[in-house]
Amino acid sequence: MNKLNLNVSDETSRLRAVILGTAASNGPVPAVEDAYDPKSRKYILAGEYPTNEDMVKEMEAVNVVFKKYDVKVYRPKHIEDCNQIFTRDIGFVIDNTFVKANILPDREEEIEAIQYVIDQINPDQVIRPPEEVHIEGGDVMLHGDYIFVGTYRGEDYADYIIARTNLEAIDWLKDTFPNKKVVSFNLRKDNLDPYNNALHLDCCFQPVGKDKCIIHKNGFLQEEEYQYLVDFFGKENCFQITQEEMYAMNSNIFSIAPDVVISEKNFTRLNNWLRSHHITVEEVPYAEISKQEGLLRCSTLPLIRD
């Protein structure tokens, strides 16, 4: 079998291979007490939780865009009654290394569904952090020599099902990737209020283009950490999103190249801004999937970029 030669060192270089999640058999609507995040909880309570059918259509629209740009797309193997949309949670690539994430224990079978892809990677380049290290791909943002990581430093970490990446993960990344500068950001967490909850770093920040970023100030608990990113990219290169836009997941778009992004068709202000910076915006419907507090970056796991 051909080996997959992994290569991902940033968020925007030309994409060649990706794992796109699947919504084929999401299972019944979860009970409120089983919701993993406040946004899902809100839509379960409202009786507006997304249907399989709608989500399959939305993901197919993304698949079509990948085909248009000649990207090799892998899909998870089918598991009956299992939410397999958010592949970003279960693994991520740093340079040429595939990291299997330590996620919520009852999601372990999601990793098994992409094992056939992992089997095509040189085994020396597949690692799994030790058990005490909690880390999910949505909190890991690559930018050349930098790894930006979302975390939650509060002593009440264990009380938050939405706190997915712990301080042990920061130390582990520093030890495992000594050639990278690891910078961590303390994120705002709220089990019940989706307007004040940054589930992952990509819910309030993401680089785009060659030197720009999308950012939401209130997602960060420490203003100086938010300011660090604004200074890093330059104020004029930062697209500041509102609380409403963060809730709608405007920072969770996905780059196919520095000048091509996939974005939700309702993100009018953002999409206009991207186009004003000569970035092609491939618009797709993704509003139903966003009801689970995840969007385009969450449902993609890049394997190879140029």
PDB file of C-alpha atoms in Angstrom:
ATOM      1  CA  MET A   1       0.000   0.000   0.000  1.00  0.00           C
ATOM      2  CA  ASN A   2       1.250   3.467  -0.810  1.00  0.00           C
ATOM      3  CA  LYS A   3       2.447   5.325   2.205  1.00  0.00           C
ATOM      4  CA  LEU A   4       0.872   8.685   2.889  1.00  0.00           C
ATOM      5  CA  ASN A   5       3.618  11.277   3.078  1.00  0.00           C
ATOM      6  CA  LEU A   6       2.089  13.650   5.585  1.00  0.00           C
ATOM      7  CA  ASN A   7       2.871  17.329   5.469  1.00  0.00           C
ATOM      8  CA  VAL A   8       0.970  20.060   7.293  1.00  0.00           C
ATOM      9  CA  SER A   9       2.786  23.027   8.772  1.00  0.00           C
ATOM     10  CA  ASP A  10       0.165  25.753   8.539  1.00  0.00           C
ATOM     11  CA  GLU A  11      -3.553  26.361   8.055  1.00  0.00           C
ATOM     12  CA  THR A  12      -3.614  27.729   4.530  1.00  0.00           C
ATOM     13  CA  SER A  13      -1.061  26.123   2.176  1.00  0.00           C
ATOM     14  CA  ARG A  14      -2.447  24.306  -0.873  1.00  0.00           C
ATOM     15  CA  LEU A  15      -4.391  21.253   0.301  1.00  0.00           C
ATOM     16  CA  ARG A  16      -3.746  17.866  -1.357  1.00  0.00           C
ATOM     17  CA  ALA A  17      -5.347  15.290   0.969  1.00  0.00           C
ATOM     18  CA  VAL A  18      -7.929  15.518   3.752  1.00  0.00           C
ATOM     19  CA  ILE A  19     -10.261  13.397   5.874  1.00  0.00           C
ATOM     20  CA  LEU A  20     -13.776  14.832   5.635  1.00  0.00           C
ATOM     21  CA  GLY A  21     -16.242  13.645   8.283  1.00  0.00           C
ATOM     22  CA  THR A  22     -19.519  11.961   7.482  1.00  0.00           C
ATOM     23  CA  ALA A  23     -23.100  12.546   8.637  1.00  0.00           C
ATOM     24  CA  ALA A  24     -24.509   9.341   7.171  1.00  0.00           C
ATOM     25  CA  SER A  25     -25.724   7.876  10.462  1.00  0.00           C
ATOM     26  CA  ASN A  26     -25.654  10.412  13.246  1.00  0.00           C
ATOM     27  CA  GLY A  27     -28.031   8.477  15.432  1.00  0.00           C
ATOM     28  CA  PRO A  28     -31.034   9.774  17.356  1.00  0.00           C
ATOM     29  CA  VAL A  29     -31.186  13.274  18.803  1.00  0.00           C
ATOM     30  CA  PRO A  30     -29.094  13.185  22.004  1.00  0.00           C
ATOM     31  CA  ALA A  31     -30.718  13.660  25.394  1.00  0.00           C
ATOM     32  CA  VAL A  32     -30.083  17.134  26.810  1.00  0.00           C
ATOM     33  CA  GLU A  33     -27.819  15.753  29.533  1.00  0.00           C
ATOM     34  CA  ASP A  34     -25.721  14.021  26.854  1.00  0.00           C
ATOM     35  CA  ALA A  35     -24.980  17.198  24.891  1.00  0.00           C
ATOM     36  CA  TYR A  36     -21.234  17.794  24.555  1.00  0.00           C
ATOM     37  CA  ASP A  37     -21.553  21.571  24.209  1.00  0.00           C
ATOM     38  CA  PRO A  38     -24.021  24.406  24.968  1.00  0.00           C
ATOM     39  CA  LYS A  39     -24.984  25.039  21.351  1.00  0.00           C
ATOM     40  CA  SER A  40     -26.091  21.454  20.731  1.00  0.00           C
ATOM     41  CA  ARG A  41     -27.937  21.659  24.042  1.00  0.00           C
ATOM     42  CA  LYS A  42     -29.765  24.784  22.921  1.00  0.00           C
ATOM     43  CA  TYR A  43     -30.997  23.158  19.698  1.00  0.00           C
ATOM     44  CA  ILE A  44     -31.940  19.902  21.413  1.00  0.00           C
ATOM     45  CA  LEU A  45     -34.113  21.898  23.848  1.00  0.00           C
ATOM     46  CA  ALA A  46     -35.640  23.909  20.988  1.00  0.00           C
ATOM     47  CA  GLY A  47     -36.502  20.756  19.040  1.00  0.00           C
ATOM     48  CA  GLU A  48     -34.335  22.027  16.177  1.00  0.00           C
ATOM     49  CA  TYR A  49     -31.458  19.569  16.277  1.00  0.00           C
ATOM     50  CA  PRO A  50     -30.193  19.004  12.706  1.00  0.00           C
ATOM     51  CA  THR A  51     -31.340  15.974  10.700  1.00  0.00           C
ATOM     52  CA  ASN A  52     -29.000  13.449   9.100  1.00  0.00           C
ATOM     53  CA  GLU A  53     -30.433  14.252   5.704  1.00  0.00           C
ATOM     54  CA  ASP A  54     -29.679  17.984   5.938  1.00  0.00           C
ATOM     55  CA  MET A  55     -26.185  17.380   7.268  1.00  0.00           C
ATOM     56  CA  VAL A  56     -25.346  14.833   4.567  1.00  0.00           C
ATOM     57  CA  LYS A  57     -26.305  17.447   1.942  1.00  0.00           C
ATOM     58  CA  GLU A  58     -24.130  20.082   3.600  1.00  0.00           C
ATOM     59  CA  MET A  59     -21.101  17.792   3.768  1.00  0.00           C
ATOM     60  CA  GLU A  60     -21.606  16.714   0.168  1.00  0.00           C
ATOM     61  CA  ALA A  61     -21.394  20.374  -0.876  1.00  0.00           C
ATOM     62  CA  VAL A  62     -17.938  20.498   0.735  1.00  0.00           C
ATOM     63  CA  ASN A  63     -16.928  17.259  -0.951  1.00  0.00           C
ATOM     64  CA  VAL A  64     -17.861  18.771  -4.322  1.00  0.00           C
ATOM     65  CA  VAL A  65     -15.573  21.753  -3.664  1.00  0.00           C
ATOM     66  CA  PHE A  66     -12.687  19.426  -2.777  1.00  0.00           C
ATOM     67  CA  LYS A  67     -13.205  17.538  -6.038  1.00  0.00           C
ATOM     68  CA  LYS A  68     -13.197  20.811  -7.958  1.00  0.00           C
ATOM     69  CA  TYR A  69      -9.732  21.565  -6.542  1.00  0.00           C
ATOM     70  CA  ASP A  70      -8.483  18.012  -7.054  1.00  0.00           C
ATOM     71  CA  VAL A  71      -8.049  17.261  -3.353  1.00  0.00           C
ATOM     72  CA  LYS A  72      -7.844  13.582  -2.338  1.00  0.00           C
ATOM     73  CA  VAL A  73     -10.720  13.007   0.106  1.00  0.00           C
ATOM     74  CA  TYR A  74     -10.925  10.183   2.650  1.00  0.00           C
ATOM     75  CA  ARG A  75     -14.131   9.540   4.607  1.00  0.00           C
ATOM     76  CA  PRO A  76     -14.484   7.691   7.933  1.00  0.00           C
ATOM     77  CA  LYS A  77     -15.810   4.130   7.744  1.00  0.00           C
ATOM     78  CA  HIS A  78     -19.496   3.960   8.471  1.00  0.00           C
ATOM     79  CA  ILE A  79     -20.511   3.410  12.093  1.00  0.00           C
ATOM     80  CA  GLU A  80     -24.222   3.084  12.742  1.00  0.00           C
ATOM     81  CA  ASP A  81     -25.722   5.775  15.033  1.00  0.00           C
ATOM     82  CA  CYS A  82     -22.457   7.602  15.613  1.00  0.00           C
ATOM     83  CA  ASN A  83     -21.716  11.284  15.078  1.00  0.00           C
ATOM     84  CA  GLN A  84     -18.663  11.149  12.790  1.00  0.00           C
ATOM     85  CA  ILE A  85     -18.786  14.700  11.480  1.00  0.00           C
ATOM     86  CA  PHE A  86     -15.993  16.309  13.459  1.00  0.00           C
ATOM     87  CA  THR A  87     -12.810  14.581  12.325  1.00  0.00           C
ATOM     88  CA  ARG A  88     -10.679  17.475  13.570  1.00  0.00           C
ATOM     89  CA  ASP A  89     -11.321  16.401  17.167  1.00  0.00           C
ATOM     90  CA  ILE A  90      -9.910  12.930  16.778  1.00  0.00           C
ATOM     91  CA  GLY A  91      -6.535  13.610  15.227  1.00  0.00           C
ATOM     92  CA  PHE A  92      -4.286  16.161  13.604  1.00  0.00           C
ATOM     93  CA  VAL A  93      -1.036  16.387  11.681  1.00  0.00           C
ATOM     94  CA  ILE A  94       1.977  18.442  12.722  1.00  0.00           C
ATOM     95  CA  ASP A  95       4.572  18.530   9.934  1.00  0.00           C
ATOM     96  CA  ASN A  96       4.866  14.793   9.072  1.00  0.00           C
ATOM     97  CA  THR A  97       3.493  13.365  12.323  1.00  0.00           C
ATOM     98  CA  PHE A  98      -0.060  12.133  12.882  1.00  0.00           C
ATOM     99  CA  VAL A  99      -1.250  12.707  16.444  1.00  0.00           C
ATOM    100  CA  LYS A 100      -4.131  10.549  17.649  1.00  0.00           C
ATOM    101  CA  ALA A 101      -6.062  12.750  20.026  1.00  0.00           C
ATOM    102  CA  ASN A 102      -7.136  11.729  23.507  1.00  0.00           C
ATOM    103  CA  ILE A 103     -10.777  12.647  23.242  1.00  0.00           C
ATOM    104  CA  LEU A 104     -13.858  12.004  25.324  1.00  0.00           C
ATOM    105  CA  PRO A 105     -13.723   8.214  25.957  1.00  0.00           C
ATOM    106  CA  ASP A 106     -17.078   7.438  24.351  1.00  0.00           C
ATOM    107  CA  ARG A 107     -15.804   8.828  21.039  1.00  0.00           C
ATOM    108  CA  GLU A 108     -12.984   6.308  20.722  1.00  0.00           C
ATOM    109  CA  GLU A 109     -14.718   4.383  17.937  1.00  0.00           C
ATOM    110  CA  GLU A 110     -14.488   7.476  15.737  1.00  0.00           C
ATOM    111  CA  ILE A 111     -10.720   6.965  15.619  1.00  0.00           C
ATOM    112  CA  GLU A 112     -11.196   3.313  14.675  1.00  0.00           C
ATOM    113  CA  ALA A 113     -13.269   4.486  11.676  1.00  0.00           C
ATOM    114  CA  ILE A 114     -10.242   6.300  10.197  1.00  0.00           C
ATOM    115  CA  GLN A 115      -7.739   3.588  11.132  1.00  0.00           C
ATOM    116  CA  TYR A 116      -7.574   2.472   7.484  1.00  0.00           C
ATOM    117  CA  VAL A 117      -6.098   5.897   6.657  1.00  0.00           C
ATOM    118  CA  ILE A 118      -3.711   5.836   9.614  1.00  0.00           C
ATOM    119  CA  ASP A 119      -2.526   2.402   8.418  1.00  0.00           C
ATOM    120  CA  GLN A 120      -1.203   4.097   5.258  1.00  0.00           C
ATOM    121  CA  ILE A 121       1.115   6.313   7.329  1.00  0.00           C
ATOM    122  CA  ASN A 122       4.596   5.221   8.332  1.00  0.00           C
ATOM    123  CA  PRO A 123       4.001   3.812  11.885  1.00  0.00           C
ATOM    124  CA  ASP A 124       7.007   5.776  13.178  1.00  0.00           C
ATOM    125  CA  GLN A 125       5.074   8.926  12.354  1.00  0.00           C
ATOM    126  CA  VAL A 126       1.911   8.059  14.287  1.00  0.00           C
ATOM    127  CA  ILE A 127       1.918   9.002  17.944  1.00  0.00           C
ATOM    128  CA  ARG A 128      -0.564   9.160  20.771  1.00  0.00           C
ATOM    129  CA  PRO A 129       0.013  11.330  23.819  1.00  0.00           C
ATOM    130  CA  PRO A 130      -0.054   9.733  27.277  1.00  0.00           C
ATOM    131  CA  GLU A 131      -3.427   9.395  28.970  1.00  0.00           C
ATOM    132  CA  GLU A 132      -3.181  12.456  31.189  1.00  0.00           C
ATOM    133  CA  VAL A 133      -2.719  14.660  28.127  1.00  0.00           C
ATOM    134  CA  HIS A 134      -6.088  15.903  26.849  1.00  0.00           C
ATOM    135  CA  ILE A 135      -5.894  17.468  23.405  1.00  0.00           C
ATOM    136  CA  GLU A 136      -8.195  17.949  20.413  1.00  0.00           C
ATOM    137  CA  GLY A 137      -7.345  19.182  16.941  1.00  0.00           C
ATOM    138  CA  GLY A 138      -9.666  22.170  17.181  1.00  0.00           C
ATOM    139  CA  ASP A 139      -7.324  23.642  19.776  1.00  0.00           C
ATOM    140  CA  VAL A 140      -4.164  23.136  17.691  1.00  0.00           C
ATOM    141  CA  MET A 141      -3.390  25.802  15.098  1.00  0.00           C
ATOM    142  CA  LEU A 142      -0.204  25.557  13.014  1.00  0.00           C
ATOM    143  CA  HIS A 143       1.605  28.600  11.705  1.00  0.00           C
ATOM    144  CA  GLY A 144       5.053  27.720  10.356  1.00  0.00           C
ATOM    145  CA  ASP A 145       7.410  27.614  13.343  1.00  0.00           C
ATOM    146  CA  TYR A 146       4.544  28.292  15.732  1.00  0.00           C
ATOM    147  CA  ILE A 147       1.908  26.075  17.265  1.00  0.00           C
ATOM    148  CA  PHE A 148      -0.934  28.136  18.722  1.00  0.00           C
ATOM    149  CA  VAL A 149      -2.882  26.100  21.275  1.00  0.00           C
ATOM    150  CA  GLY A 150      -6.188  26.757  22.996  1.00  0.00           C
ATOM    151  CA  THR A 151      -6.476  25.540  26.593  1.00  0.00           C
ATOM    152  CA  TYR A 152      -8.272  26.201  29.839  1.00  0.00           C
ATOM    153  CA  ARG A 153      -6.099  26.965  32.865  1.00  0.00           C
ATOM    154  CA  GLY A 154      -8.838  27.185  35.496  1.00  0.00           C
ATOM    155  CA  GLU A 155      -8.655  24.896  38.529  1.00  0.00           C
ATOM    156  CA  ASP A 156     -12.227  23.859  37.703  1.00  0.00           C
ATOM    157  CA  TYR A 157     -11.069  22.317  34.368  1.00  0.00           C
ATOM    158  CA  ALA A 158     -12.721  18.995  35.213  1.00  0.00           C
ATOM    159  CA  ASP A 159     -16.128  20.679  35.613  1.00  0.00           C
ATOM    160  CA  TYR A 160     -16.184  21.665  31.962  1.00  0.00           C
ATOM    161  CA  ILE A 161     -17.022  19.035  29.344  1.00  0.00           C
ATOM    162  CA  ILE A 162     -16.132  21.801  26.886  1.00  0.00           C
ATOM    163  CA  ALA A 163     -12.567  22.149  28.203  1.00  0.00           C
ATOM    164  CA  ARG A 164     -10.858  19.771  25.793  1.00  0.00           C
ATOM    165  CA  THR A 165      -7.155  20.591  25.969  1.00  0.00           C
ATOM    166  CA  ASN A 166      -5.353  20.730  29.298  1.00  0.00           C
ATOM    167  CA  LEU A 167      -2.064  22.202  30.540  1.00  0.00           C
ATOM    168  CA  GLU A 168      -0.370  18.798  30.322  1.00  0.00           C
ATOM    169  CA  ALA A 169      -1.008  18.984  26.576  1.00  0.00           C
ATOM    170  CA  ILE A 170       0.945  22.238  26.303  1.00  0.00           C
ATOM    171  CA  ASP A 171       3.981  20.669  27.992  1.00  0.00           C
ATOM    172  CA  TRP A 172       3.646  17.538  25.866  1.00  0.00           C
ATOM    173  CA  LEU A 173       3.613  19.564  22.633  1.00  0.00           C
ATOM    174  CA  LYS A 174       6.718  21.489  23.730  1.00  0.00           C
ATOM    175  CA  ASP A 175       8.549  18.238  24.517  1.00  0.00           C
ATOM    176  CA  THR A 176       7.389  16.379  21.406  1.00  0.00           C
ATOM    177  CA  PHE A 177       7.960  19.209  18.906  1.00  0.00           C
ATOM    178  CA  PRO A 178      11.015  21.008  20.324  1.00  0.00           C
ATOM    179  CA  ASN A 179      11.638  22.819  17.022  1.00  0.00           C
ATOM    180  CA  LYS A 180       8.296  24.637  17.359  1.00  0.00           C
ATOM    181  CA  LYS A 181       7.390  27.656  19.439  1.00  0.00           C
ATOM    182  CA  VAL A 182       4.284  26.613  21.380  1.00  0.00           C
ATOM    183  CA  VAL A 183       2.061  29.508  22.465  1.00  0.00           C
ATOM    184  CA  SER A 184      -1.020  28.784  24.565  1.00  0.00           C
ATOM    185  CA  PHE A 185      -4.236  30.774  24.982  1.00  0.00           C
ATOM    186  CA  ASN A 186      -6.642  30.572  27.896  1.00  0.00           C
ATOM    187  CA  LEU A 187     -10.149  30.316  26.419  1.00  0.00           C
ATOM    188  CA  ARG A 188     -13.514  31.361  27.817  1.00  0.00           C
ATOM    189  CA  LYS A 189     -15.641  28.338  28.733  1.00  0.00           C
ATOM    190  CA  ASP A 190     -19.327  28.139  29.551  1.00  0.00           C
ATOM    191  CA  ASN A 191     -21.226  24.864  29.772  1.00  0.00           C
ATOM    192  CA  LEU A 192     -24.592  26.533  29.250  1.00  0.00           C
ATOM    193  CA  ASP A 193     -24.149  29.743  27.261  1.00  0.00           C
ATOM    194  CA  PRO A 194     -22.991  29.194  23.651  1.00  0.00           C
ATOM    195  CA  TYR A 195     -22.468  32.951  23.200  1.00  0.00           C
ATOM    196  CA  ASN A 196     -19.765  32.926  25.866  1.00  0.00           C
ATOM    197  CA  ASN A 197     -18.101  29.638  25.089  1.00  0.00           C
ATOM    198  CA  ALA A 198     -15.044  29.069  22.923  1.00  0.00           C
ATOM    199  CA  LEU A 199     -15.167  25.288  22.580  1.00  0.00           C
ATOM    200  CA  HIS A 200     -11.819  25.245  20.771  1.00  0.00           C
ATOM    201  CA  LEU A 201      -9.276  27.826  19.645  1.00  0.00           C
ATOM    202  CA  ASP A 202     -10.705  27.646  16.115  1.00  0.00           C
ATOM    203  CA  CYS A 203     -14.017  28.894  17.524  1.00  0.00           C
ATOM    204  CA  CYS A 204     -12.459  32.314  18.142  1.00  0.00           C
ATOM    205  CA  PHE A 205      -9.353  32.496  15.933  1.00  0.00           C
ATOM    206  CA  GLN A 206      -7.932  31.196  12.652  1.00  0.00           C
ATOM    207  CA  PRO A 207      -5.198  32.323  10.272  1.00  0.00           C
ATOM    208  CA  VAL A 208      -6.344  32.923   6.697  1.00  0.00           C
ATOM    209  CA  GLY A 209      -4.545  33.895   3.482  1.00  0.00           C
ATOM    210  CA  LYS A 210      -0.806  34.436   3.798  1.00  0.00           C
ATOM    211  CA  ASP A 211      -0.692  36.873   6.711  1.00  0.00           C
ATOM    212  CA  LYS A 212      -4.217  37.494   8.003  1.00  0.00           C
ATOM    213  CA  CYS A 213      -6.513  36.081  10.656  1.00  0.00           C
ATOM    214  CA  ILE A 214     -10.091  35.967  11.890  1.00  0.00           C
ATOM    215  CA  ILE A 215     -10.408  36.636  15.622  1.00  0.00           C
ATOM    216  CA  HIS A 216     -12.956  37.206  18.388  1.00  0.00           C
ATOM    217  CA  LYS A 217     -11.748  39.090  21.450  1.00  0.00           C
ATOM    218  CA  ASN A 218     -14.234  37.702  23.969  1.00  0.00           C
ATOM    219  CA  GLY A 219     -13.126  34.128  23.269  1.00  0.00           C
ATOM    220  CA  PHE A 220      -9.923  34.851  25.197  1.00  0.00           C
ATOM    221  CA  LEU A 221      -9.879  35.097  28.992  1.00  0.00           C
ATOM    222  CA  GLN A 222      -6.629  37.091  29.035  1.00  0.00           C
ATOM    223  CA  GLU A 223      -6.727  40.278  27.024  1.00  0.00           C
ATOM    224  CA  GLU A 224      -2.934  40.243  26.614  1.00  0.00           C
ATOM    225  CA  GLU A 225      -3.126  36.847  24.913  1.00  0.00           C
ATOM    226  CA  TYR A 226      -5.689  38.181  22.444  1.00  0.00           C
ATOM    227  CA  GLN A 227      -3.437  41.220  21.966  1.00  0.00           C
ATOM    228  CA  TYR A 228      -0.463  38.953  21.275  1.00  0.00           C
ATOM    229  CA  LEU A 229      -2.242  37.587  18.192  1.00  0.00           C
ATOM    230  CA  VAL A 230      -3.394  41.021  17.025  1.00  0.00           C
ATOM    231  CA  ASP A 231       0.208  42.262  17.269  1.00  0.00           C
ATOM    232  CA  PHE A 232       1.527  39.085  15.653  1.00  0.00           C
ATOM    233  CA  PHE A 233      -0.642  39.466  12.549  1.00  0.00           C
ATOM    234  CA  GLY A 234      -0.948  43.258  12.628  1.00  0.00           C
ATOM    235  CA  LYS A 235      -4.182  45.008  13.489  1.00  0.00           C
ATOM    236  CA  GLU A 236      -4.991  45.804   9.844  1.00  0.00           C
ATOM    237  CA  ASN A 237      -4.729  42.072   8.991  1.00  0.00           C
ATOM    238  CA  CYS A 238      -7.200  40.931  11.664  1.00  0.00           C
ATOM    239  CA  PHE A 239     -10.878  40.481  10.852  1.00  0.00           C
ATOM    240  CA  GLN A 240     -12.639  41.087  14.170  1.00  0.00           C
ATOM    241  CA  ILE A 241     -15.827  39.070  14.506  1.00  0.00           C
ATOM    242  CA  THR A 242     -18.741  39.935  16.770  1.00  0.00           C
ATOM    243  CA  GLN A 243     -20.212  37.702  19.468  1.00  0.00           C
ATOM    244  CA  GLU A 244     -23.060  36.798  17.107  1.00  0.00           C
ATOM    245  CA  GLU A 245     -20.550  35.919  14.358  1.00  0.00           C
ATOM    246  CA  MET A 246     -18.487  33.828  16.747  1.00  0.00           C
ATOM    247  CA  TYR A 247     -21.655  31.986  17.791  1.00  0.00           C
ATOM    248  CA  ALA A 248     -22.367  31.319  14.088  1.00  0.00           C
ATOM    249  CA  MET A 249     -18.763  29.990  13.793  1.00  0.00           C
ATOM    250  CA  ASN A 250     -17.312  32.619  11.426  1.00  0.00           C
ATOM    251  CA  SER A 251     -13.763  31.763  12.519  1.00  0.00           C
ATOM    252  CA  ASN A 252     -14.273  28.112  11.613  1.00  0.00           C
ATOM    253  CA  ILE A 253     -13.947  28.302   7.843  1.00  0.00           C
ATOM    254  CA  PHE A 254     -11.406  26.130   6.005  1.00  0.00           C
ATOM    255  CA  SER A 255      -8.575  27.067   3.630  1.00  0.00           C
ATOM    256  CA  ILE A 256      -7.814  25.039   0.510  1.00  0.00           C
ATOM    257  CA  ALA A 257      -5.027  27.458  -0.408  1.00  0.00           C
ATOM    258  CA  PRO A 258      -3.853  30.934   0.672  1.00  0.00           C
ATOM    259  CA  ASP A 259      -6.231  32.378  -1.930  1.00  0.00           C
ATOM    260  CA  VAL A 260      -9.117  29.867  -1.672  1.00  0.00           C
ATOM    261  CA  VAL A 261     -11.386  29.232   1.320  1.00  0.00           C
ATOM    262  CA  ILE A 262     -14.566  27.272   1.925  1.00  0.00           C
ATOM    263  CA  SER A 263     -16.996  29.375   3.944  1.00  0.00           C
ATOM    264  CA  GLU A 264     -20.628  29.283   5.041  1.00  0.00           C
ATOM    265  CA  LYS A 265     -22.854  31.110   2.574  1.00  0.00           C
ATOM    266  CA  ASN A 266     -24.474  33.248   5.299  1.00  0.00           C
ATOM    267  CA  PHE A 267     -21.173  34.738   6.486  1.00  0.00           C
ATOM    268  CA  THR A 268     -21.766  37.824   4.347  1.00  0.00           C
ATOM    269  CA  ARG A 269     -19.509  40.292   6.130  1.00  0.00           C
ATOM    270  CA  LEU A 270     -16.613  37.850   6.395  1.00  0.00           C
ATOM    271  CA  ASN A 271     -16.953  36.574   2.826  1.00  0.00           C
ATOM    272  CA  ASN A 272     -16.966  40.124   1.463  1.00  0.00           C
ATOM    273  CA  TRP A 273     -13.853  40.934   3.483  1.00  0.00           C
ATOM    274  CA  LEU A 274     -12.075  37.813   2.183  1.00  0.00           C
ATOM    275  CA  ARG A 275     -12.949  38.708  -1.403  1.00  0.00           C
ATOM    276  CA  SER A 276     -11.717  42.266  -0.847  1.00  0.00           C
ATOM    277  CA  HIS A 277      -8.334  40.655  -0.078  1.00  0.00           C
ATOM    278  CA  HIS A 278      -8.373  38.649  -3.335  1.00  0.00           C
ATOM    279  CA  ILE A 279      -9.352  35.383  -1.684  1.00  0.00           C
ATOM    280  CA  THR A 280     -11.768  33.165  -3.621  1.00  0.00           C
ATOM    281  CA  VAL A 281     -14.672  32.164  -1.393  1.00  0.00           C
ATOM    282  CA  GLU A 282     -16.354  28.841  -2.150  1.00  0.00           C
ATOM    283  CA  GLU A 283     -19.681  29.244  -0.354  1.00  0.00           C
ATOM    284  CA  VAL A 284     -21.488  26.186   1.010  1.00  0.00           C
ATOM    285  CA  PRO A 285     -24.559  25.727   3.215  1.00  0.00           C
ATOM    286  CA  TYR A 286     -23.389  24.587   6.675  1.00  0.00           C
ATOM    287  CA  ALA A 287     -25.870  26.201   9.063  1.00  0.00           C
ATOM    288  CA  GLU A 288     -27.380  22.901  10.201  1.00  0.00           C
ATOM    289  CA  ILE A 289     -24.019  21.396  11.121  1.00  0.00           C
ATOM    290  CA  SER A 290     -23.113  24.592  12.968  1.00  0.00           C
ATOM    291  CA  LYS A 291     -25.906  23.838  15.444  1.00  0.00           C
ATOM    292  CA  GLN A 292     -23.480  21.349  17.010  1.00  0.00           C
ATOM    293  CA  GLU A 293     -20.904  24.072  17.688  1.00  0.00           C
ATOM    294  CA  GLY A 294     -18.640  22.997  14.847  1.00  0.00           C
ATOM    295  CA  LEU A 295     -18.150  24.106  11.278  1.00  0.00           C
ATOM    296  CA  LEU A 296     -15.826  23.618   8.318  1.00  0.00           C
ATOM    297  CA  ARG A 297     -12.495  23.426  10.113  1.00  0.00           C
ATOM    298  CA  CYS A 298     -13.980  21.045  12.699  1.00  0.00           C
ATOM    299  CA  SER A 299     -15.171  18.581  10.087  1.00  0.00           C
ATOM    300  CA  THR A 300     -11.896  18.371   8.146  1.00  0.00           C
ATOM    301  CA  LEU A 301      -8.581  16.753   9.040  1.00  0.00           C
ATOM    302  CA  PRO A 302      -5.855  17.849   6.597  1.00  0.00           C
ATOM    303  CA  LEU A 303      -3.187  15.234   5.854  1.00  0.00           C
ATOM    304  CA  ILE A 304      -1.126  16.808   3.097  1.00  0.00           C
ATOM    305  CA  ARG A 305      -0.552  20.438   2.187  1.00  0.00           C
ATOM    306  CA  ASP A 306       2.192  21.787  -0.085  1.00  0.00           C
TER     307      ASP A 306
END
